[in-house]
CSV table of C-alpha atoms and ligand atoms in Angstrom, one decimal:
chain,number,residue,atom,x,y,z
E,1,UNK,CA,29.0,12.2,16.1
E,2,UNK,CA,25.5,11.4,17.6
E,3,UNK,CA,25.2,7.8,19.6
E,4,UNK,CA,22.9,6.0,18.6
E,5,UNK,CA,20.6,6.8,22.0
E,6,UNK,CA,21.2,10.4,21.3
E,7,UNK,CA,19.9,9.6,18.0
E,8,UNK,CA,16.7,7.7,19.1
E,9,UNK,CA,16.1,10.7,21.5
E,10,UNK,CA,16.7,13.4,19.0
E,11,UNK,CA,14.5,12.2,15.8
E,12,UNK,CA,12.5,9.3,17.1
E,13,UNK,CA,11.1,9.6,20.5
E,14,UNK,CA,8.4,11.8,21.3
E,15,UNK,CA,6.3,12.5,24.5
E,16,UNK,CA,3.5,9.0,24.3
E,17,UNK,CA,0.2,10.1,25.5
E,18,UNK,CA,-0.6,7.2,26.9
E,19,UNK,CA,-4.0,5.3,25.2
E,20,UNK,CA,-5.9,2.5,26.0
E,21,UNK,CA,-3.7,0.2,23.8
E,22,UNK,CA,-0.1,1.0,24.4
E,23,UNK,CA,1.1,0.7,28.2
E,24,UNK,CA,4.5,1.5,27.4
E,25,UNK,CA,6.6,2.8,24.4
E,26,UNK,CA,10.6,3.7,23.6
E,27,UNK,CA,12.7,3.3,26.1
E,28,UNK,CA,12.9,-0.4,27.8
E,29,UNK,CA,13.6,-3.3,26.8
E,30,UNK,CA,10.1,-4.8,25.2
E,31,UNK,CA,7.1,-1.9,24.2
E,32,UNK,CA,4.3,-3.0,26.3
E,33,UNK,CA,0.7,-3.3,24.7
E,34,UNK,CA,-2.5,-3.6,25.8
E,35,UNK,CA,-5.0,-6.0,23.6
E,36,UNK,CA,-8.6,-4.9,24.2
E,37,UNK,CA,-11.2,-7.5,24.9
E,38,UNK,CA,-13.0,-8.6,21.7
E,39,UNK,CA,-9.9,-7.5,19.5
E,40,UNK,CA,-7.7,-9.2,17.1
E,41,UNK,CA,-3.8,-8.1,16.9
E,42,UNK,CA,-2.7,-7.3,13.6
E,43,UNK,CA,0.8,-7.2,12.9
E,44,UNK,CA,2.7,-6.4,9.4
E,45,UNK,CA,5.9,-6.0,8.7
E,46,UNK,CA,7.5,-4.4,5.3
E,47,UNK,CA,11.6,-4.1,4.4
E,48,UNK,CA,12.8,-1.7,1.6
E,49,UNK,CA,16.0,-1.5,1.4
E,50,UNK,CA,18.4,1.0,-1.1
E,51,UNK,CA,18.7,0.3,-4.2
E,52,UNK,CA,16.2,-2.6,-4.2
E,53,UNK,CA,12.7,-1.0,-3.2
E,54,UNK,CA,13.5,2.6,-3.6
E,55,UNK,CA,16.3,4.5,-5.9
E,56,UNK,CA,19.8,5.8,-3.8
E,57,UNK,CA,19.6,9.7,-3.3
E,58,UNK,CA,15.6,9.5,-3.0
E,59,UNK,CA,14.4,12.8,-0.9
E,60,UNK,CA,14.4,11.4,2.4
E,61,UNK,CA,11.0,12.9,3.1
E,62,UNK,CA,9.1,10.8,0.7
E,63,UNK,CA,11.4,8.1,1.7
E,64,UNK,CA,10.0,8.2,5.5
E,65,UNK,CA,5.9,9.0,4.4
E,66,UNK,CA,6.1,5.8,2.1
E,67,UNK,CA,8.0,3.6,4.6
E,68,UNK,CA,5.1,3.6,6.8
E,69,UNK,CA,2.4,4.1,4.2
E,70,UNK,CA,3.2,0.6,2.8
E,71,UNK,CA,2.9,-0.8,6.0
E,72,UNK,CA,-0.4,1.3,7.0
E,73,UNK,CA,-1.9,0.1,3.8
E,74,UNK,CA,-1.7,-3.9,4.6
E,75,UNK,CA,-3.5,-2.9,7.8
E,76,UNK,CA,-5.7,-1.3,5.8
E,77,UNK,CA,-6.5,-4.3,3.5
E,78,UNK,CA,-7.2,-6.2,6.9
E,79,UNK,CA,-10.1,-4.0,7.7
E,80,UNK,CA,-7.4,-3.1,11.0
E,81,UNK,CA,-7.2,0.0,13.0
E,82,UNK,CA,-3.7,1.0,13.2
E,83,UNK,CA,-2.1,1.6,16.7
E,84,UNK,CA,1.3,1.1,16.6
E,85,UNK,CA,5.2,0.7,14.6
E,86,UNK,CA,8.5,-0.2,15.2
E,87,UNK,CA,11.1,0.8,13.1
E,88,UNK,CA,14.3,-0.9,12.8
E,89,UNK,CA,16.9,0.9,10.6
E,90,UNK,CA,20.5,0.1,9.3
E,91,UNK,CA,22.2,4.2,8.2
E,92,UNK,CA,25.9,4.4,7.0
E,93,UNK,CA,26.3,7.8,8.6
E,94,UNK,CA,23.8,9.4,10.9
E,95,UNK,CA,23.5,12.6,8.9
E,96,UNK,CA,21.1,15.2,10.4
E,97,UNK,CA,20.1,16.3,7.8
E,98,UNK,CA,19.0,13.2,6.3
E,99,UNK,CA,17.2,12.3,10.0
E,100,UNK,CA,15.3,15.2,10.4
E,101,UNK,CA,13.4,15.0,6.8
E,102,UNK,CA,13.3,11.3,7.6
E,103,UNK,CA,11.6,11.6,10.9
E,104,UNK,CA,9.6,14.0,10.8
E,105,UNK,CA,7.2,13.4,7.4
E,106,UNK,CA,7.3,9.2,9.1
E,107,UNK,CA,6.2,10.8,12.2
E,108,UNK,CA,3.7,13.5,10.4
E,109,UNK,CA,2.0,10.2,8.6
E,110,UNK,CA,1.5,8.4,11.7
E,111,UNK,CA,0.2,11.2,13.4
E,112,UNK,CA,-2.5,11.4,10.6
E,113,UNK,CA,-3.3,7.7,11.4
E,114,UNK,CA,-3.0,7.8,15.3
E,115,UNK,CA,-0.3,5.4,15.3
E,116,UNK,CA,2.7,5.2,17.8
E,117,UNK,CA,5.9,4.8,17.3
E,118,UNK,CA,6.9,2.5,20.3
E,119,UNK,CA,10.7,1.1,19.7
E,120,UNK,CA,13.0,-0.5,17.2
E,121,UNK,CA,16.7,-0.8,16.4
E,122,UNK,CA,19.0,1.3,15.1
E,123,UNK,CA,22.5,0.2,13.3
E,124,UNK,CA,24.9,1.1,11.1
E,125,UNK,CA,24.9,-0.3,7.9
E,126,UNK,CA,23.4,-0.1,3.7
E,127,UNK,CA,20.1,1.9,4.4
E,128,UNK,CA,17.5,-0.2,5.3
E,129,UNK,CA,14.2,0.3,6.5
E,130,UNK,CA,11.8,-2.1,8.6
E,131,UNK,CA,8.8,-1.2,9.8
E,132,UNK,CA,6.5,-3.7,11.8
E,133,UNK,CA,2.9,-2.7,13.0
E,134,UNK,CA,0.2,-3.7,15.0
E,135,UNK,CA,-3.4,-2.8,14.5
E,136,UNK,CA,-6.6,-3.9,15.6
E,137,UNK,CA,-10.0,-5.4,14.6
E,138,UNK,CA,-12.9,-7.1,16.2
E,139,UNK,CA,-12.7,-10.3,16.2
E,140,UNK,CA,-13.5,-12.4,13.0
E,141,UNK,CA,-14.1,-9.3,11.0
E,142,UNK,CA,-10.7,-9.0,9.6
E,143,UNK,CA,-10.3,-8.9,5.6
E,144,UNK,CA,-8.6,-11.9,4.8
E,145,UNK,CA,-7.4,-13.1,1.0
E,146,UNK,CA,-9.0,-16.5,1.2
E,147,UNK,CA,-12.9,-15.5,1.8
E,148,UNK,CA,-14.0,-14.9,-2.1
E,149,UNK,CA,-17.4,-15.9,-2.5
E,150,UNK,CA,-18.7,-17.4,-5.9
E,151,UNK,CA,-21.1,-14.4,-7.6
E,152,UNK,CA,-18.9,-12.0,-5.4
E,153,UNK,CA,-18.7,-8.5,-7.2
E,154,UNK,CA,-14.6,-7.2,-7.4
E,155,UNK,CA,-13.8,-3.7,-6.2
E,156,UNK,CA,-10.8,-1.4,-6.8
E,157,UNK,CA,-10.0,1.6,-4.9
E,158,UNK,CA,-8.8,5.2,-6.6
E,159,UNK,CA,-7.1,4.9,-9.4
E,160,UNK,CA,-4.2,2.2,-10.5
E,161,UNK,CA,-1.2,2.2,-12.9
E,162,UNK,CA,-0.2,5.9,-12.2
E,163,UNK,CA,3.0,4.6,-10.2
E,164,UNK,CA,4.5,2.6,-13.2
E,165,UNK,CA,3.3,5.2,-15.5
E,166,UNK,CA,5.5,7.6,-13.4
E,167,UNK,CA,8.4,5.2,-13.4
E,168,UNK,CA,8.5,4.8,-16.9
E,169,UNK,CA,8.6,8.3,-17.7
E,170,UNK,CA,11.2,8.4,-15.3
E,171,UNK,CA,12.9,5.9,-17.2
E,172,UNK,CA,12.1,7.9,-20.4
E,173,UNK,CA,10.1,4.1,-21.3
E,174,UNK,CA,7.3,7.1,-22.6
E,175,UNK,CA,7.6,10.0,-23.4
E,176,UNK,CA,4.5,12.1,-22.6
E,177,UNK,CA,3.3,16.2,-23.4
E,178,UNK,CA,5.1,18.5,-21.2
E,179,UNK,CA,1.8,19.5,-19.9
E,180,UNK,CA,1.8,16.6,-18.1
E,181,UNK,CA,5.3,15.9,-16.7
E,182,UNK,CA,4.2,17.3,-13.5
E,183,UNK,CA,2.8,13.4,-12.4
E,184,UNK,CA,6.8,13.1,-12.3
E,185,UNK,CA,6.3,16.0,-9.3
E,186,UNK,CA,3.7,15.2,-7.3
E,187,UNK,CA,5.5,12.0,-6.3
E,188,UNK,CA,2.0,9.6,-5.9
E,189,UNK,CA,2.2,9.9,-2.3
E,190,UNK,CA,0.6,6.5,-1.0
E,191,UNK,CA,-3.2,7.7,0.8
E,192,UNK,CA,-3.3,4.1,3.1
E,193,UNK,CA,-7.0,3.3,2.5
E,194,UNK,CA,-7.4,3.1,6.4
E,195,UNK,CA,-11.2,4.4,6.5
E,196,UNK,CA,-12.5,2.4,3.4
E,197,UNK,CA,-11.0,-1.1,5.1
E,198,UNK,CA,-12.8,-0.3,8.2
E,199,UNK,CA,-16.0,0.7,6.7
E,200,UNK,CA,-16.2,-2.7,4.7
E,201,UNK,CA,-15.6,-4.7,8.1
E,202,UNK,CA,-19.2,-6.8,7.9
E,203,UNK,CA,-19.6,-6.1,4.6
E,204,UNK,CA,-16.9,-7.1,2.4
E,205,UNK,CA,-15.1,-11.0,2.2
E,206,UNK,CA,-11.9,-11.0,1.1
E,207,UNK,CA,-9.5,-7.8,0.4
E,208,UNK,CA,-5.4,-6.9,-0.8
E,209,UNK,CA,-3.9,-4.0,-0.8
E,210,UNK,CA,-2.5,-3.6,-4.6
E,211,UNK,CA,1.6,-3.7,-3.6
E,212,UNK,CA,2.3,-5.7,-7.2
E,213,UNK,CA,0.2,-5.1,-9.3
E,214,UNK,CA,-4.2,-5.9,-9.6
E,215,UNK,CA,-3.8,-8.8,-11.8
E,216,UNK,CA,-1.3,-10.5,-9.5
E,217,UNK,CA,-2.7,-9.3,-6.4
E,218,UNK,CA,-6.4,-10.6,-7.6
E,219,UNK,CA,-4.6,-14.0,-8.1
E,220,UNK,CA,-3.4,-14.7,-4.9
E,221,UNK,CA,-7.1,-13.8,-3.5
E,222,UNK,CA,-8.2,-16.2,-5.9
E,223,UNK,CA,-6.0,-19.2,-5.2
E,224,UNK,CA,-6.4,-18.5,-1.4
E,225,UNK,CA,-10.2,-18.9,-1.9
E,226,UNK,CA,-10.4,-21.8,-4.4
E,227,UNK,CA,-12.3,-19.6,-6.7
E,228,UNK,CA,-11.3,-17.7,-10.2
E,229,UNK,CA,-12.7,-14.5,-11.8
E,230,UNK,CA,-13.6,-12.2,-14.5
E,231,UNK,CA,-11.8,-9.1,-15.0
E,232,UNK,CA,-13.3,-6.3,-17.0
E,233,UNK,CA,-9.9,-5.1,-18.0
E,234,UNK,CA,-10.9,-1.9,-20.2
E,235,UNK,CA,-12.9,-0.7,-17.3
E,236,UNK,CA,-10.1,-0.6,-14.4
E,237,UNK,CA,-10.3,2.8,-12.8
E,238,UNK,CA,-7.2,5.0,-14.3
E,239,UNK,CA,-5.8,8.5,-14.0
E,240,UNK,CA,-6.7,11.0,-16.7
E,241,UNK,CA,-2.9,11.0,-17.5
E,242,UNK,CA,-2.9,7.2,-18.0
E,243,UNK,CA,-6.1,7.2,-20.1
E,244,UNK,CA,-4.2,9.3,-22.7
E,245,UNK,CA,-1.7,6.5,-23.0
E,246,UNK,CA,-2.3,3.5,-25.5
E,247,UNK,CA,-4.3,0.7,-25.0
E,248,UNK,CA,-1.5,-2.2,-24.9
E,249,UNK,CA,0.2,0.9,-22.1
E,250,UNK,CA,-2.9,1.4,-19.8
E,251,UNK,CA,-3.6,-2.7,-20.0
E,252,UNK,CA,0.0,-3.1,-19.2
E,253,UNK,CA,0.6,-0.4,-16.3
E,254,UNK,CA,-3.0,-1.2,-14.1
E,255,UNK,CA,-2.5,-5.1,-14.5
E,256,UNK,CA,0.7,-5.5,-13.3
E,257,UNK,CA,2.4,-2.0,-12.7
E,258,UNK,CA,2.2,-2.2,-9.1
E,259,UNK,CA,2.8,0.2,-6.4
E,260,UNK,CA,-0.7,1.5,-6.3
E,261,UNK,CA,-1.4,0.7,-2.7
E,262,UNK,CA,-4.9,0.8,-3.5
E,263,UNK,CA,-7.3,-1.9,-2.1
E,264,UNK,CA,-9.1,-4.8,-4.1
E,265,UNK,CA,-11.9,-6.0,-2.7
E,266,UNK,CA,-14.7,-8.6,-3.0
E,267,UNK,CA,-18.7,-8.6,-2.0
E,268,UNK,CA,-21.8,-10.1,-2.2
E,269,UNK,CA,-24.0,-8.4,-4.9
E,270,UNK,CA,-26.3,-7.9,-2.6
E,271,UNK,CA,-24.3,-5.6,-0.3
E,272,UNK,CA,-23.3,-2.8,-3.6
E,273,UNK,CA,-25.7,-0.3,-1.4
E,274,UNK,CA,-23.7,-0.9,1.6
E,275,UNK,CA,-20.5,-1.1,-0.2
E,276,UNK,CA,-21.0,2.1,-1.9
E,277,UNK,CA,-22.1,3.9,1.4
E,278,UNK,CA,-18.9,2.7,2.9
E,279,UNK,CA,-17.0,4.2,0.0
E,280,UNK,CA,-18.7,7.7,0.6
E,281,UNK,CA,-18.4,7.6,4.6
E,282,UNK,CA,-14.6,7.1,3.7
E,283,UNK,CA,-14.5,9.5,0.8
E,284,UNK,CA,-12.7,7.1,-1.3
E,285,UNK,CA,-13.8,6.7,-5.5
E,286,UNK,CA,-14.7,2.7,-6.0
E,287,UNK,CA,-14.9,0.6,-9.2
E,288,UNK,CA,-16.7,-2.7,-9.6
E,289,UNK,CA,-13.7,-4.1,-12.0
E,290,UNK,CA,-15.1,-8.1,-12.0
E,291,UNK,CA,-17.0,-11.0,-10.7
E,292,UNK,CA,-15.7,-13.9,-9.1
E,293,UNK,CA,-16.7,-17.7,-10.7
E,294,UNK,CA,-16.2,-21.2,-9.3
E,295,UNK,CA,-13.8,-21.6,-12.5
E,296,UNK,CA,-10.5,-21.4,-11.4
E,297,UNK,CA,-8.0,-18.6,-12.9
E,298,UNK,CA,-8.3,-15.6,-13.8
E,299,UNK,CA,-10.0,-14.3,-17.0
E,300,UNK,CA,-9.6,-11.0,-18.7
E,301,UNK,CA,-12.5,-9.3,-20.6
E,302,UNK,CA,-12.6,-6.6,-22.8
E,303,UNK,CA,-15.4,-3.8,-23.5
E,304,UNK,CA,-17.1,-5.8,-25.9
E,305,UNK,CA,-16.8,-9.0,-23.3
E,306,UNK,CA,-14.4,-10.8,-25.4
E,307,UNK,CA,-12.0,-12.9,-23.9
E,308,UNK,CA,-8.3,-11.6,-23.9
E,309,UNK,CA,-5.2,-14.0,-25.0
E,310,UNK,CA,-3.0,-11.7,-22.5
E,311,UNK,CA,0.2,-13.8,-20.4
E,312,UNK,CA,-0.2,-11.8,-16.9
E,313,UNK,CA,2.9,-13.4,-15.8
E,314,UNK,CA,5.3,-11.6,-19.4
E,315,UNK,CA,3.0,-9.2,-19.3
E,316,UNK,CA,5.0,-6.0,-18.3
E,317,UNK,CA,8.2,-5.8,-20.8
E,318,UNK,CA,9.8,-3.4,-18.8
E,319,UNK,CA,9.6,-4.9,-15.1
E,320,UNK,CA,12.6,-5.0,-13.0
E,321,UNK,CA,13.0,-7.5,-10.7
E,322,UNK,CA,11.8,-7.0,-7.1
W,1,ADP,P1,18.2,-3.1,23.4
W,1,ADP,O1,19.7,-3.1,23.3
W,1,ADP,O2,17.6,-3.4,24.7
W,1,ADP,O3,17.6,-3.8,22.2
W,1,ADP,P2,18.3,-0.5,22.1
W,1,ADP,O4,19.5,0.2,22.7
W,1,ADP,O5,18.4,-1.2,20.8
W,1,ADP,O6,17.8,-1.5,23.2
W,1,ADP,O7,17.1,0.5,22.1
W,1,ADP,C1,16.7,1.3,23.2
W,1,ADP,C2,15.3,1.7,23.1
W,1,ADP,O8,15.1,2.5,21.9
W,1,ADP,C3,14.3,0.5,22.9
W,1,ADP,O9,13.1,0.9,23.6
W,1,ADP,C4,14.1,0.5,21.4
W,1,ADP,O10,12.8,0.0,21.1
W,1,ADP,C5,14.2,2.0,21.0
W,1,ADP,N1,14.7,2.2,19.6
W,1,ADP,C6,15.9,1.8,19.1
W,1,ADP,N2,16.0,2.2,17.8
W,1,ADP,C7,14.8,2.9,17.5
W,1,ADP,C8,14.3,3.5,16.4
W,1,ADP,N3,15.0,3.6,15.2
W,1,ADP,N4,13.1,4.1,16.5
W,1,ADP,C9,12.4,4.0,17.6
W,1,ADP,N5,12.8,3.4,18.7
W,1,ADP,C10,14.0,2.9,18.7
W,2,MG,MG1,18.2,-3.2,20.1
């Protein structure tokens, strides 16, 4: 049986090359960091838990990339630079197998990102995962929810609904060509959309990262910025596996599928040169999806720019609870 330091030692704690922000990691009692003149904290913090936020036997490699990359993507939607995680975790058994898959694709994906692991707490109990991180931004220039401007265009990242479209064909919800049952393989692994946040700093007001789906997501930037929107619903960016799907489906899975992890965005029209140099810098695809308006709530438009009768909040038939 493994102790639980033996365990820390084994799968979690690495040599730290010491950087400019963190001072001290694993080992004693508090991690020490070190905030920069000029720069804002910005800490996160994201619980899945078995059963709830992620299906019992999952491979415990994708398990440990998305357990961070959830976290990595709110930084993300901050415009913040990450630097740091703890991870607190409650395991029935410590099996090594389990651990090492665990460990080392979490690790892998903050190595990618150039952010530490620096503590956390390990028990026994129903598996549980809590990350907490801490990034950084300038100050003033983080990406907050409640900065929509009136006239501001609306941005989506990649490409949204390909998560619930996986889960329902996991669920056998759709059935789709065999051709194509290889979205079921490739997993979605979450890309945080690290570089695009911090290319929009300056340039872009308010931003989300898309954990619940656009529509929903969209609202709470909304109602944090006293402002409503128009949504051009048959132009969200979508996978070319979703676009075979019918209309009521694709509608369905990139309003409120959730899981996409991409970032929504707003900006002044006047910045779509520099918002679209920011994409490229960061190599990510960008949609204009809407336009924010002073009138409250949020309005969905087809191609033909009629007004859609569509109940965001009974909108997906097939949602689980959270
Ligand atoms: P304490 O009893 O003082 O809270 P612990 O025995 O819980 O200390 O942890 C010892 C050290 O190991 C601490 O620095 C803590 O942050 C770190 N630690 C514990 N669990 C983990 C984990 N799962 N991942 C990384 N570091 C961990
Ligand atoms: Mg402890």
């Amino acid at each position: 049986m493994l102790s639980e330091f033996q365990l820390i030692t084994r799968y979690f704690t690495r040599p730290l090359l010491k950087t400019d922000d963190i001072v001290l990691g694993i080992g004693d009692d508090c991690a020490l960091l070190k905030i920069l003149s000029g720069m804002q904290l910005a800490i996160s913090t994201d619980m899945l838990v078995e059963g709830k936020h992620f299906f019992k036997n999952i491979n415990p490699a994708i398990l440990g990339r998305q357990s961070l990359a959830v976290n990595l993507s709110d930084l993300a939607a901050m415009g913040a630079q990450p630097v740091a995680f703890m991870l607190a975790l409650a395991l029935p058994t410590a099996n090594k197998k389990w651990l090492t898959l665990f460990s080392k694709s979490l690790l892998k994906l903050a190595d990618e990102y150039n952010c530490k692991l620096i503590g956390g707490d390990t028990t026994k109990g129903p598996l549980t995962i809590n990350i907490t991180i801490f990034g950084t931004v300038p100050h003033g220039q983080a990406l907050r929810r409640d900065v929509a401007k009136v006239g501001d265009d609306i941005w989506v990242s990649g490409t949204i609904g390909d998560a619930r479209l996986a889960l329902a064909i996991y669920r056998k919800e759709i059935h789709i060509k065999k051709t194509h049952n290889n979205i079921l393989q490739i997993n979605l692994p979450i890309i945080p959309r690290i570089k695009l946040g911090i290319a929009l700093r300056g340039i872009a007001h308010a931003a989300i990262d898309i954990s619940d789906g656009l529509a929903g997501d969209l609202i709470h930037i909304l109602e944090s910025s006293n402002v409503g929107a128009l949504l051009y619903v048959d132009s969200l960016p979508i996978s070319s596996i979703l676009r075979q799907q019918s209309l009521i489906i694709r509608r369905n899975f990139t309003l409120s599928g959730g899981d996409d992890y991409e970032l929504c965005f707003t900006s002044p029209v006047k910045q779509r040169k520099k918002v679209i140099a920011a994409a490229m810098h960061s190599a990510t695809t960008i949609t204009r999806v809407g336009i924010i308006e002073a009138t409250p709530g949020l309005r969905l438009i087809d191609t033909n720019d009629k007004l859609l009768n569509i109940d965001i909040t009974t909108f997906d038939h097939f949602k689980t609870e959270k």
